[in-house]
Amino acid sequence: MLAPAMAEVAAESLAGGRARAARTVLNQVVLPGEELLLPEQEDAEGPGGGGERPLRLNAGVRSRVRVVCGPGLRRCGDRLLVTKCGRLRHKEPGSGSGSGGGVYWVDSQQKRYVPVKGDHVIGIVTAKSGDIFKVDVGGSEPASLSYLAFEGATKRNRPNVQVGDLIYGQFVVANKDMEPEMVCIDSCGRANGMGVIGHDGLLFKVTLGLIRKLLAPDCEIIQEVGKLYPLEIVFGMNGRIWVKAKTIQQTLILANILEACEHMTTDQRKQIFSRLAES
């Protein structure tokens, strides 16, 4: 839940009917329906330099702004609208990306997953209908998975997939008007780590924000966890984590640590890891 003061500020801004400049609301609460404004980023001699304008993702030839929309933001024509309640975040573009606008997203504690094309997820096979498997991915409806969507699968060489198995794959079709479809091969026809996950191990669910945090390139949590015990771990963008260690006790310890990392500070996490390393 939002703090009362933060909620009032966000509600007043939304009620005013005017778009807010993104640079003034970074790390602040935004509400669904708000429109974002970004600084003009054209050549110095171009018109409107330094002014505010609605974020245009399909800008003309003169504009050199390249903005990547992350979770919580939606393209609506030439505008960018907020679709989730949370804090607006921004990441500057890399040194070799030119004069881009960077990446914008809304950091929210959402638990319900909405399928997105290209996302790697962990699903549970719930049924088999002909040549199609139905996979529970935590969305509003199950995803479909063809038996030919595995490496080396043919009509004679069918994969050994049973109801109840865990599947790690990626979405190739995901939109609001069609049933999501997933595969267990990449563009080259290779499994590349995807397929049926082992029957051992533990599957648990966390928030989508924690998954994005653990998969960030600069995240130190996974490196610290890997130093404790030898383990196998799989992350799904749908908020599911599968982990396996040598013993059941180690597996449960790792699962509890990953779940608690969402609400711990860096110092608290280091203290826990040091205690476990000593024991």
PDB file of C-alpha atoms in Angstrom:
ATOM      1  CA  MET A   1       0.000   0.000   0.000  1.00  0.00           C
ATOM      2  CA  LEU A   2       1.138   3.568  -0.691  1.00  0.00           C
ATOM      3  CA  ALA A   3       1.857   6.005   2.117  1.00  0.00           C
ATOM      4  CA  PRO A   4      -1.021   8.537   2.500  1.00  0.00           C
ATOM      5  CA  ALA A   5       1.165  11.545   1.658  1.00  0.00           C
ATOM      6  CA  MET A   6       2.635   9.875  -1.438  1.00  0.00           C
ATOM      7  CA  ALA A   7      -0.815   8.792  -2.599  1.00  0.00           C
ATOM      8  CA  GLU A   8      -2.180  12.331  -2.220  1.00  0.00           C
ATOM      9  CA  VAL A   9       0.646  13.832  -4.298  1.00  0.00           C
ATOM     10  CA  ALA A  10       0.157  11.256  -7.050  1.00  0.00           C
ATOM     11  CA  ALA A  11      -3.627  11.674  -7.023  1.00  0.00           C
ATOM     12  CA  GLU A  12      -3.411  15.479  -7.198  1.00  0.00           C
ATOM     13  CA  SER A  13      -1.040  15.263 -10.167  1.00  0.00           C
ATOM     14  CA  LEU A  14      -3.321  12.863 -11.976  1.00  0.00           C
ATOM     15  CA  ALA A  15      -6.425  14.910 -11.216  1.00  0.00           C
ATOM     16  CA  GLY A  16      -4.832  18.032 -12.643  1.00  0.00           C
ATOM     17  CA  GLY A  17      -5.040  16.562 -16.135  1.00  0.00           C
ATOM     18  CA  ARG A  18      -1.551  17.717 -17.100  1.00  0.00           C
ATOM     19  CA  ALA A  19       1.407  15.561 -18.010  1.00  0.00           C
ATOM     20  CA  ARG A  20       4.428  15.658 -15.726  1.00  0.00           C
ATOM     21  CA  ALA A  21       8.067  15.904 -16.755  1.00  0.00           C
ATOM     22  CA  ALA A  22       9.727  12.536 -16.253  1.00  0.00           C
ATOM     23  CA  ARG A  23      12.943  14.050 -14.888  1.00  0.00           C
ATOM     24  CA  THR A  24      11.009  15.700 -12.037  1.00  0.00           C
ATOM     25  CA  VAL A  25       9.232  12.537 -10.913  1.00  0.00           C
ATOM     26  CA  LEU A  26      12.084  10.034 -11.064  1.00  0.00           C
ATOM     27  CA  ASN A  27      11.962   7.727  -8.018  1.00  0.00           C
ATOM     28  CA  GLN A  28       8.509   9.133  -7.190  1.00  0.00           C
ATOM     29  CA  VAL A  29       5.122   7.437  -7.308  1.00  0.00           C
ATOM     30  CA  VAL A  30       3.235   7.481 -10.608  1.00  0.00           C
ATOM     31  CA  LEU A  31      -0.309   6.278 -11.227  1.00  0.00           C
ATOM     32  CA  PRO A  32      -1.907   4.473 -14.186  1.00  0.00           C
ATOM     33  CA  GLY A  33      -3.113   6.883 -16.853  1.00  0.00           C
ATOM     34  CA  GLU A  34      -0.446   9.541 -16.392  1.00  0.00           C
ATOM     35  CA  GLU A  35       1.396  10.863 -19.450  1.00  0.00           C
ATOM     36  CA  LEU A  36       5.131  11.453 -19.306  1.00  0.00           C
ATOM     37  CA  LEU A  37       7.069  14.377 -20.722  1.00  0.00           C
ATOM     38  CA  LEU A  38      10.783  14.263 -21.595  1.00  0.00           C
ATOM     39  CA  PRO A  39      13.303  17.009 -22.410  1.00  0.00           C
ATOM     40  CA  GLU A  40      13.834  17.775 -26.090  1.00  0.00           C
ATOM     41  CA  GLN A  41      17.043  16.081 -27.256  1.00  0.00           C
ATOM     42  CA  GLU A  42      17.782  17.402 -30.726  1.00  0.00           C
ATOM     43  CA  ASP A  43      20.754  19.190 -32.207  1.00  0.00           C
ATOM     44  CA  ALA A  44      21.615  22.559 -30.711  1.00  0.00           C
ATOM     45  CA  GLU A  45      20.479  24.425 -33.809  1.00  0.00           C
ATOM     46  CA  GLY A  46      17.223  22.484 -34.026  1.00  0.00           C
ATOM     47  CA  PRO A  47      13.939  24.049 -32.916  1.00  0.00           C
ATOM     48  CA  GLY A  48      12.627  23.515 -29.430  1.00  0.00           C
ATOM     49  CA  GLY A  49      15.982  22.644 -27.917  1.00  0.00           C
ATOM     50  CA  GLY A  50      15.718  22.241 -24.167  1.00  0.00           C
ATOM     51  CA  GLY A  51      11.902  22.345 -24.117  1.00  0.00           C
ATOM     52  CA  GLU A  52       9.439  19.764 -22.833  1.00  0.00           C
ATOM     53  CA  ARG A  53       7.412  17.579 -25.148  1.00  0.00           C
ATOM     54  CA  PRO A  54       5.388  14.364 -24.848  1.00  0.00           C
ATOM     55  CA  LEU A  55       7.582  11.306 -25.263  1.00  0.00           C
ATOM     56  CA  ARG A  56       7.386  10.271 -28.940  1.00  0.00           C
ATOM     57  CA  LEU A  57       8.590   6.786 -29.696  1.00  0.00           C
ATOM     58  CA  ASN A  58       8.083   7.215 -33.449  1.00  0.00           C
ATOM     59  CA  ALA A  59       9.634  10.650 -33.685  1.00  0.00           C
ATOM     60  CA  GLY A  60      10.638  12.174 -37.011  1.00  0.00           C
ATOM     61  CA  VAL A  61      13.994  12.070 -38.727  1.00  0.00           C
ATOM     62  CA  ARG A  62      15.312  15.112 -36.905  1.00  0.00           C
ATOM     63  CA  SER A  63      14.909  13.580 -33.445  1.00  0.00           C
ATOM     64  CA  ARG A  64      17.697  11.351 -32.208  1.00  0.00           C
ATOM     65  CA  VAL A  65      15.996  10.263 -28.995  1.00  0.00           C
ATOM     66  CA  ARG A  66      15.776   6.513 -28.553  1.00  0.00           C
ATOM     67  CA  VAL A  67      13.763   5.466 -25.491  1.00  0.00           C
ATOM     68  CA  VAL A  68      13.224   1.898 -24.317  1.00  0.00           C
ATOM     69  CA  CYS A  69       9.936   1.243 -22.517  1.00  0.00           C
ATOM     70  CA  GLY A  70      10.136  -1.151 -19.595  1.00  0.00           C
ATOM     71  CA  PRO A  71       7.469  -2.722 -17.373  1.00  0.00           C
ATOM     72  CA  GLY A  72       4.673  -0.407 -16.312  1.00  0.00           C
ATOM     73  CA  LEU A  73       4.795   1.794 -19.423  1.00  0.00           C
ATOM     74  CA  ARG A  74       2.787   1.476 -22.630  1.00  0.00           C
ATOM     75  CA  ARG A  75       3.102   3.004 -26.054  1.00  0.00           C
ATOM     76  CA  CYS A  76      -0.106   4.727 -27.129  1.00  0.00           C
ATOM     77  CA  GLY A  77       0.424   6.322 -30.521  1.00  0.00           C
ATOM     78  CA  ASP A  78       3.183   8.890 -30.051  1.00  0.00           C
ATOM     79  CA  ARG A  79       2.723   9.052 -26.293  1.00  0.00           C
ATOM     80  CA  LEU A  80       3.940   7.045 -23.318  1.00  0.00           C
ATOM     81  CA  LEU A  81       1.385   6.210 -20.649  1.00  0.00           C
ATOM     82  CA  VAL A  82       1.834   4.756 -17.177  1.00  0.00           C
ATOM     83  CA  THR A  83      -0.008   1.443 -16.703  1.00  0.00           C
ATOM     84  CA  LYS A  84       1.125   0.418 -13.213  1.00  0.00           C
ATOM     85  CA  CYS A  85       1.286   2.093  -9.841  1.00  0.00           C
ATOM     86  CA  GLY A  86       4.855   2.367  -8.558  1.00  0.00           C
ATOM     87  CA  ARG A  87       8.051   4.388  -8.661  1.00  0.00           C
ATOM     88  CA  LEU A  88       9.380   5.691 -11.975  1.00  0.00           C
ATOM     89  CA  ARG A  89      12.947   4.545 -12.669  1.00  0.00           C
ATOM     90  CA  HIS A  90      15.424   5.530 -15.353  1.00  0.00           C
ATOM     91  CA  LYS A  91      18.703   4.098 -16.589  1.00  0.00           C
ATOM     92  CA  GLU A  92      21.068   6.157 -18.690  1.00  0.00           C
ATOM     93  CA  PRO A  93      22.078   4.719 -22.084  1.00  0.00           C
ATOM     94  CA  GLY A  94      25.442   3.043 -22.505  1.00  0.00           C
ATOM     95  CA  SER A  95      28.457   4.855 -23.855  1.00  0.00           C
ATOM     96  CA  GLY A  96      28.160   3.230 -27.287  1.00  0.00           C
ATOM     97  CA  SER A  97      24.432   3.787 -27.791  1.00  0.00           C
ATOM     98  CA  GLY A  98      24.629   7.373 -29.062  1.00  0.00           C
ATOM     99  CA  SER A  99      22.312  10.123 -27.838  1.00  0.00           C
ATOM    100  CA  GLY A 100      19.585   7.835 -26.605  1.00  0.00           C
ATOM    101  CA  GLY A 101      16.986   8.568 -23.975  1.00  0.00           C
ATOM    102  CA  GLY A 102      17.821   5.475 -21.946  1.00  0.00           C
ATOM    103  CA  VAL A 103      15.408   3.033 -20.335  1.00  0.00           C
ATOM    104  CA  TYR A 104      12.309   4.013 -18.359  1.00  0.00           C
ATOM    105  CA  TRP A 105      10.241   1.633 -16.268  1.00  0.00           C
ATOM    106  CA  VAL A 106       7.923   1.545 -13.255  1.00  0.00           C
ATOM    107  CA  ASP A 107       9.198  -0.323 -10.220  1.00  0.00           C
ATOM    108  CA  SER A 108       6.178  -2.019  -8.606  1.00  0.00           C
ATOM    109  CA  GLN A 109       5.559  -4.950  -6.293  1.00  0.00           C
ATOM    110  CA  GLN A 110       3.350  -6.816  -8.720  1.00  0.00           C
ATOM    111  CA  LYS A 111       2.727 -10.528  -8.218  1.00  0.00           C
ATOM    112  CA  ARG A 112       0.403 -11.315 -11.135  1.00  0.00           C
ATOM    113  CA  TYR A 113       2.310 -12.083 -14.307  1.00  0.00           C
ATOM    114  CA  VAL A 114       1.239 -10.889 -17.753  1.00  0.00           C
ATOM    115  CA  PRO A 115       2.941 -12.841 -20.588  1.00  0.00           C
ATOM    116  CA  VAL A 116       5.405 -10.847 -22.678  1.00  0.00           C
ATOM    117  CA  LYS A 117       6.944 -12.052 -25.935  1.00  0.00           C
ATOM    118  CA  GLY A 118      10.532 -13.172 -25.412  1.00  0.00           C
ATOM    119  CA  ASP A 119      10.262 -13.700 -21.649  1.00  0.00           C
ATOM    120  CA  HIS A 120      11.787 -16.877 -20.225  1.00  0.00           C
ATOM    121  CA  VAL A 121       9.388 -18.463 -17.743  1.00  0.00           C
ATOM    122  CA  ILE A 122       8.918 -21.577 -15.637  1.00  0.00           C
ATOM    123  CA  GLY A 123       5.649 -23.385 -16.274  1.00  0.00           C
ATOM    124  CA  ILE A 124       3.843 -26.469 -14.998  1.00  0.00           C
ATOM    125  CA  VAL A 125       2.338 -28.908 -17.479  1.00  0.00           C
ATOM    126  CA  THR A 126      -1.331 -29.263 -16.548  1.00  0.00           C
ATOM    127  CA  ALA A 127      -2.811 -31.186 -19.484  1.00  0.00           C
ATOM    128  CA  LYS A 128      -2.111 -32.740 -22.864  1.00  0.00           C
ATOM    129  CA  SER A 129      -4.493 -32.096 -25.727  1.00  0.00           C
ATOM    130  CA  GLY A 130      -3.492 -33.930 -28.885  1.00  0.00           C
ATOM    131  CA  ASP A 131      -0.070 -32.650 -29.896  1.00  0.00           C
ATOM    132  CA  ILE A 132      -0.279 -29.608 -27.618  1.00  0.00           C
ATOM    133  CA  PHE A 133       0.663 -29.335 -23.950  1.00  0.00           C
ATOM    134  CA  LYS A 134      -1.138 -26.868 -21.701  1.00  0.00           C
ATOM    135  CA  VAL A 135       1.288 -25.094 -19.383  1.00  0.00           C
ATOM    136  CA  ASP A 136       0.413 -23.049 -16.310  1.00  0.00           C
ATOM    137  CA  VAL A 137       2.644 -19.947 -16.325  1.00  0.00           C
ATOM    138  CA  GLY A 138       0.811 -17.951 -13.654  1.00  0.00           C
ATOM    139  CA  GLY A 139      -1.096 -15.774 -16.131  1.00  0.00           C
ATOM    140  CA  SER A 140      -4.806 -15.394 -16.761  1.00  0.00           C
ATOM    141  CA  GLU A 141      -4.837 -18.478 -19.009  1.00  0.00           C
ATOM    142  CA  PRO A 142      -2.489 -21.404 -19.694  1.00  0.00           C
ATOM    143  CA  ALA A 143       0.065 -21.276 -22.478  1.00  0.00           C
ATOM    144  CA  SER A 144       0.270 -23.794 -25.309  1.00  0.00           C
ATOM    145  CA  LEU A 145       3.435 -25.769 -26.037  1.00  0.00           C
ATOM    146  CA  SER A 146       3.814 -27.981 -29.106  1.00  0.00           C
ATOM    147  CA  TYR A 147       5.654 -31.290 -28.813  1.00  0.00           C
ATOM    148  CA  LEU A 148       7.748 -30.165 -31.813  1.00  0.00           C
ATOM    149  CA  ALA A 149       8.994 -27.115 -29.870  1.00  0.00           C
ATOM    150  CA  PHE A 150      11.847 -29.133 -28.298  1.00  0.00           C
ATOM    151  CA  GLU A 151      15.365 -29.689 -29.584  1.00  0.00           C
ATOM    152  CA  GLY A 152      15.542 -32.764 -31.807  1.00  0.00           C
ATOM    153  CA  ALA A 153      11.803 -33.449 -31.576  1.00  0.00           C
ATOM    154  CA  THR A 154      10.114 -35.094 -34.582  1.00  0.00           C
ATOM    155  CA  LYS A 155       6.884 -36.960 -35.187  1.00  0.00           C
ATOM    156  CA  ARG A 156       8.664 -40.209 -34.332  1.00  0.00           C
ATOM    157  CA  ASN A 157      10.981 -38.842 -31.649  1.00  0.00           C
ATOM    158  CA  ARG A 158       8.583 -37.195 -29.221  1.00  0.00           C
ATOM    159  CA  PRO A 159       9.835 -35.550 -26.017  1.00  0.00           C
ATOM    160  CA  ASN A 160       9.137 -37.276 -22.726  1.00  0.00           C
ATOM    161  CA  VAL A 161       6.853 -34.710 -21.116  1.00  0.00           C
ATOM    162  CA  GLN A 162       4.309 -35.720 -18.487  1.00  0.00           C
ATOM    163  CA  VAL A 163       1.561 -33.841 -16.678  1.00  0.00           C
ATOM    164  CA  GLY A 164       3.081 -32.173 -13.625  1.00  0.00           C
ATOM    165  CA  ASP A 165       6.544 -31.633 -15.139  1.00  0.00           C
ATOM    166  CA  LEU A 166       8.262 -28.270 -14.851  1.00  0.00           C
ATOM    167  CA  ILE A 167       9.055 -26.582 -18.169  1.00  0.00           C
ATOM    168  CA  TYR A 168      11.538 -23.772 -18.748  1.00  0.00           C
ATOM    169  CA  GLY A 169      10.848 -21.985 -22.025  1.00  0.00           C
ATOM    170  CA  GLN A 170      10.198 -18.658 -23.689  1.00  0.00           C
ATOM    171  CA  PHE A 171       7.173 -16.992 -25.248  1.00  0.00           C
ATOM    172  CA  VAL A 172       6.974 -16.572 -29.014  1.00  0.00           C
ATOM    173  CA  VAL A 173       3.360 -15.360 -29.029  1.00  0.00           C
ATOM    174  CA  ALA A 174       2.008 -13.169 -26.237  1.00  0.00           C
ATOM    175  CA  ASN A 175      -0.677 -10.538 -26.695  1.00  0.00           C
ATOM    176  CA  LYS A 176      -4.069  -9.711 -25.243  1.00  0.00           C
ATOM    177  CA  ASP A 177      -6.036 -11.186 -28.156  1.00  0.00           C
ATOM    178  CA  MET A 178      -4.410 -14.624 -28.468  1.00  0.00           C
ATOM    179  CA  GLU A 179      -3.491 -17.529 -26.258  1.00  0.00           C
ATOM    180  CA  PRO A 180       0.195 -17.332 -25.267  1.00  0.00           C
ATOM    181  CA  GLU A 181       2.472 -19.812 -27.000  1.00  0.00           C
ATOM    182  CA  MET A 182       5.854 -20.918 -25.701  1.00  0.00           C
ATOM    183  CA  VAL A 183       8.745 -22.976 -27.058  1.00  0.00           C
ATOM    184  CA  CYS A 184      11.815 -24.670 -25.585  1.00  0.00           C
ATOM    185  CA  ILE A 185      14.239 -23.835 -28.407  1.00  0.00           C
ATOM    186  CA  ASP A 186      15.955 -20.646 -29.528  1.00  0.00           C
ATOM    187  CA  SER A 187      16.052 -19.153 -33.015  1.00  0.00           C
ATOM    188  CA  CYS A 188      18.744 -21.684 -34.031  1.00  0.00           C
ATOM    189  CA  GLY A 189      16.701 -24.703 -32.903  1.00  0.00           C
ATOM    190  CA  ARG A 190      18.886 -25.336 -29.852  1.00  0.00           C
ATOM    191  CA  ALA A 191      17.579 -25.940 -26.352  1.00  0.00           C
ATOM    192  CA  ASN A 192      20.128 -23.566 -24.795  1.00  0.00           C
ATOM    193  CA  GLY A 193      19.164 -24.661 -21.285  1.00  0.00           C
ATOM    194  CA  MET A 194      15.418 -24.802 -21.916  1.00  0.00           C
ATOM    195  CA  GLY A 195      13.223 -27.868 -21.620  1.00  0.00           C
ATOM    196  CA  VAL A 196      12.028 -30.114 -18.798  1.00  0.00           C
ATOM    197  CA  ILE A 197      13.507 -29.256 -15.408  1.00  0.00           C
ATOM    198  CA  GLY A 198      14.607 -32.083 -13.112  1.00  0.00           C
ATOM    199  CA  HIS A 199      12.050 -33.622 -10.760  1.00  0.00           C
ATOM    200  CA  ASP A 200      14.200 -32.868  -7.706  1.00  0.00           C
ATOM    201  CA  GLY A 201      14.619 -29.411  -6.296  1.00  0.00           C
ATOM    202  CA  LEU A 202      12.207 -26.816  -4.961  1.00  0.00           C
ATOM    203  CA  LEU A 203       9.914 -24.457  -6.865  1.00  0.00           C
ATOM    204  CA  PHE A 204       8.726 -21.304  -5.099  1.00  0.00           C
ATOM    205  CA  LYS A 205       7.192 -17.986  -6.110  1.00  0.00           C
ATOM    206  CA  VAL A 206       8.410 -14.441  -5.458  1.00  0.00           C
ATOM    207  CA  THR A 207       7.402 -10.993  -6.651  1.00  0.00           C
ATOM    208  CA  LEU A 208       8.205  -9.897 -10.187  1.00  0.00           C
ATOM    209  CA  GLY A 209      10.307  -7.033  -8.861  1.00  0.00           C
ATOM    210  CA  LEU A 210      12.613  -9.436  -7.020  1.00  0.00           C
ATOM    211  CA  ILE A 211      13.109 -11.498 -10.187  1.00  0.00           C
ATOM    212  CA  ARG A 212      14.198  -8.419 -12.145  1.00  0.00           C
ATOM    213  CA  LYS A 213      16.509  -7.477  -9.279  1.00  0.00           C
ATOM    214  CA  LEU A 214      18.151 -10.915  -9.198  1.00  0.00           C
ATOM    215  CA  LEU A 215      18.624 -10.960 -12.976  1.00  0.00           C
ATOM    216  CA  ALA A 216      20.220  -7.512 -13.087  1.00  0.00           C
ATOM    217  CA  PRO A 217      23.845  -7.586 -14.344  1.00  0.00           C
ATOM    218  CA  ASP A 218      25.121  -5.769 -11.247  1.00  0.00           C
ATOM    219  CA  CYS A 219      23.277  -7.969  -8.728  1.00  0.00           C
ATOM    220  CA  GLU A 220      25.631  -9.439  -6.127  1.00  0.00           C
ATOM    221  CA  ILE A 221      23.084 -11.720  -4.462  1.00  0.00           C
ATOM    222  CA  ILE A 222      23.534 -14.630  -6.876  1.00  0.00           C
ATOM    223  CA  GLN A 223      27.317 -14.472  -6.578  1.00  0.00           C
ATOM    224  CA  GLU A 224      27.077 -14.533  -2.789  1.00  0.00           C
ATOM    225  CA  VAL A 225      24.593 -17.409  -2.845  1.00  0.00           C
ATOM    226  CA  GLY A 226      26.822 -19.411  -5.180  1.00  0.00           C
ATOM    227  CA  LYS A 227      29.667 -19.201  -2.673  1.00  0.00           C
ATOM    228  CA  LEU A 228      27.620 -20.914   0.055  1.00  0.00           C
ATOM    229  CA  TYR A 229      26.696 -24.237  -1.552  1.00  0.00           C
ATOM    230  CA  PRO A 230      26.954 -25.885  -4.967  1.00  0.00           C
ATOM    231  CA  LEU A 231      23.563 -25.380  -6.537  1.00  0.00           C
ATOM    232  CA  GLU A 232      21.430 -25.370  -9.651  1.00  0.00           C
ATOM    233  CA  ILE A 233      19.027 -22.481 -10.067  1.00  0.00           C
ATOM    234  CA  VAL A 234      16.530 -21.369 -12.718  1.00  0.00           C
ATOM    235  CA  PHE A 235      14.771 -18.001 -12.780  1.00  0.00           C
ATOM    236  CA  GLY A 236      11.466 -17.382 -14.526  1.00  0.00           C
ATOM    237  CA  MET A 237      10.272 -13.899 -15.385  1.00  0.00           C
ATOM    238  CA  ASN A 238       6.833 -14.997 -14.165  1.00  0.00           C
ATOM    239  CA  GLY A 239       8.048 -14.848 -10.555  1.00  0.00           C
ATOM    240  CA  ARG A 240       9.041 -18.491 -10.157  1.00  0.00           C
ATOM    241  CA  ILE A 241      12.410 -19.784  -8.990  1.00  0.00           C
ATOM    242  CA  TRP A 242      13.603 -23.392  -9.057  1.00  0.00           C
ATOM    243  CA  VAL A 243      16.609 -24.240  -6.915  1.00  0.00           C
ATOM    244  CA  LYS A 244      18.403 -27.462  -6.089  1.00  0.00           C
ATOM    245  CA  ALA A 245      21.348 -28.106  -3.755  1.00  0.00           C
ATOM    246  CA  LYS A 246      23.058 -31.277  -2.526  1.00  0.00           C
ATOM    247  CA  THR A 247      20.713 -31.744   0.434  1.00  0.00           C
ATOM    248  CA  ILE A 248      17.146 -30.772   1.232  1.00  0.00           C
ATOM    249  CA  GLN A 249      18.349 -28.624   4.125  1.00  0.00           C
ATOM    250  CA  GLN A 250      20.650 -26.596   1.874  1.00  0.00           C
ATOM    251  CA  THR A 251      17.884 -26.225  -0.696  1.00  0.00           C
ATOM    252  CA  LEU A 252      15.486 -24.816   1.905  1.00  0.00           C
ATOM    253  CA  ILE A 253      18.152 -22.437   3.239  1.00  0.00           C
ATOM    254  CA  LEU A 254      18.816 -21.069  -0.252  1.00  0.00           C
ATOM    255  CA  ALA A 255      15.095 -20.625  -0.927  1.00  0.00           C
ATOM    256  CA  ASN A 256      14.579 -18.746   2.356  1.00  0.00           C
ATOM    257  CA  ILE A 257      17.555 -16.490   1.635  1.00  0.00           C
ATOM    258  CA  LEU A 258      16.321 -15.583  -1.848  1.00  0.00           C
ATOM    259  CA  GLU A 259      12.844 -14.801  -0.532  1.00  0.00           C
ATOM    260  CA  ALA A 260      14.199 -12.632   2.298  1.00  0.00           C
ATOM    261  CA  CYS A 261      16.608 -10.672   0.087  1.00  0.00           C
ATOM    262  CA  GLU A 262      13.745  -8.548  -1.196  1.00  0.00           C
ATOM    263  CA  HIS A 263      13.316  -6.823   2.179  1.00  0.00           C
ATOM    264  CA  MET A 264      16.919  -6.836   3.440  1.00  0.00           C
ATOM    265  CA  THR A 265      19.512  -4.121   3.169  1.00  0.00           C
ATOM    266  CA  THR A 266      23.004  -4.778   1.851  1.00  0.00           C
ATOM    267  CA  ASP A 267      24.507  -4.843   5.357  1.00  0.00           C
ATOM    268  CA  GLN A 268      21.866  -7.245   6.667  1.00  0.00           C
ATOM    269  CA  ARG A 269      22.416  -9.556   3.731  1.00  0.00           C
ATOM    270  CA  LYS A 270      26.186  -9.583   4.245  1.00  0.00           C
ATOM    271  CA  GLN A 271      25.742 -10.453   7.928  1.00  0.00           C
ATOM    272  CA  ILE A 272      23.530 -13.424   7.082  1.00  0.00           C
ATOM    273  CA  PHE A 273      25.907 -14.702   4.417  1.00  0.00           C
ATOM    274  CA  SER A 274      28.881 -14.408   6.779  1.00  0.00           C
ATOM    275  CA  ARG A 275      27.058 -16.384   9.471  1.00  0.00           C
ATOM    276  CA  LEU A 276      26.138 -19.136   7.033  1.00  0.00           C
ATOM    277  CA  ALA A 277      29.705 -19.276   5.713  1.00  0.00           C
ATOM    278  CA  GLU A 278      31.053 -19.756   9.245  1.00  0.00           C
ATOM    279  CA  SER A 279      28.575 -22.512  10.025  1.00  0.00           C
TER     280      SER A 279
END
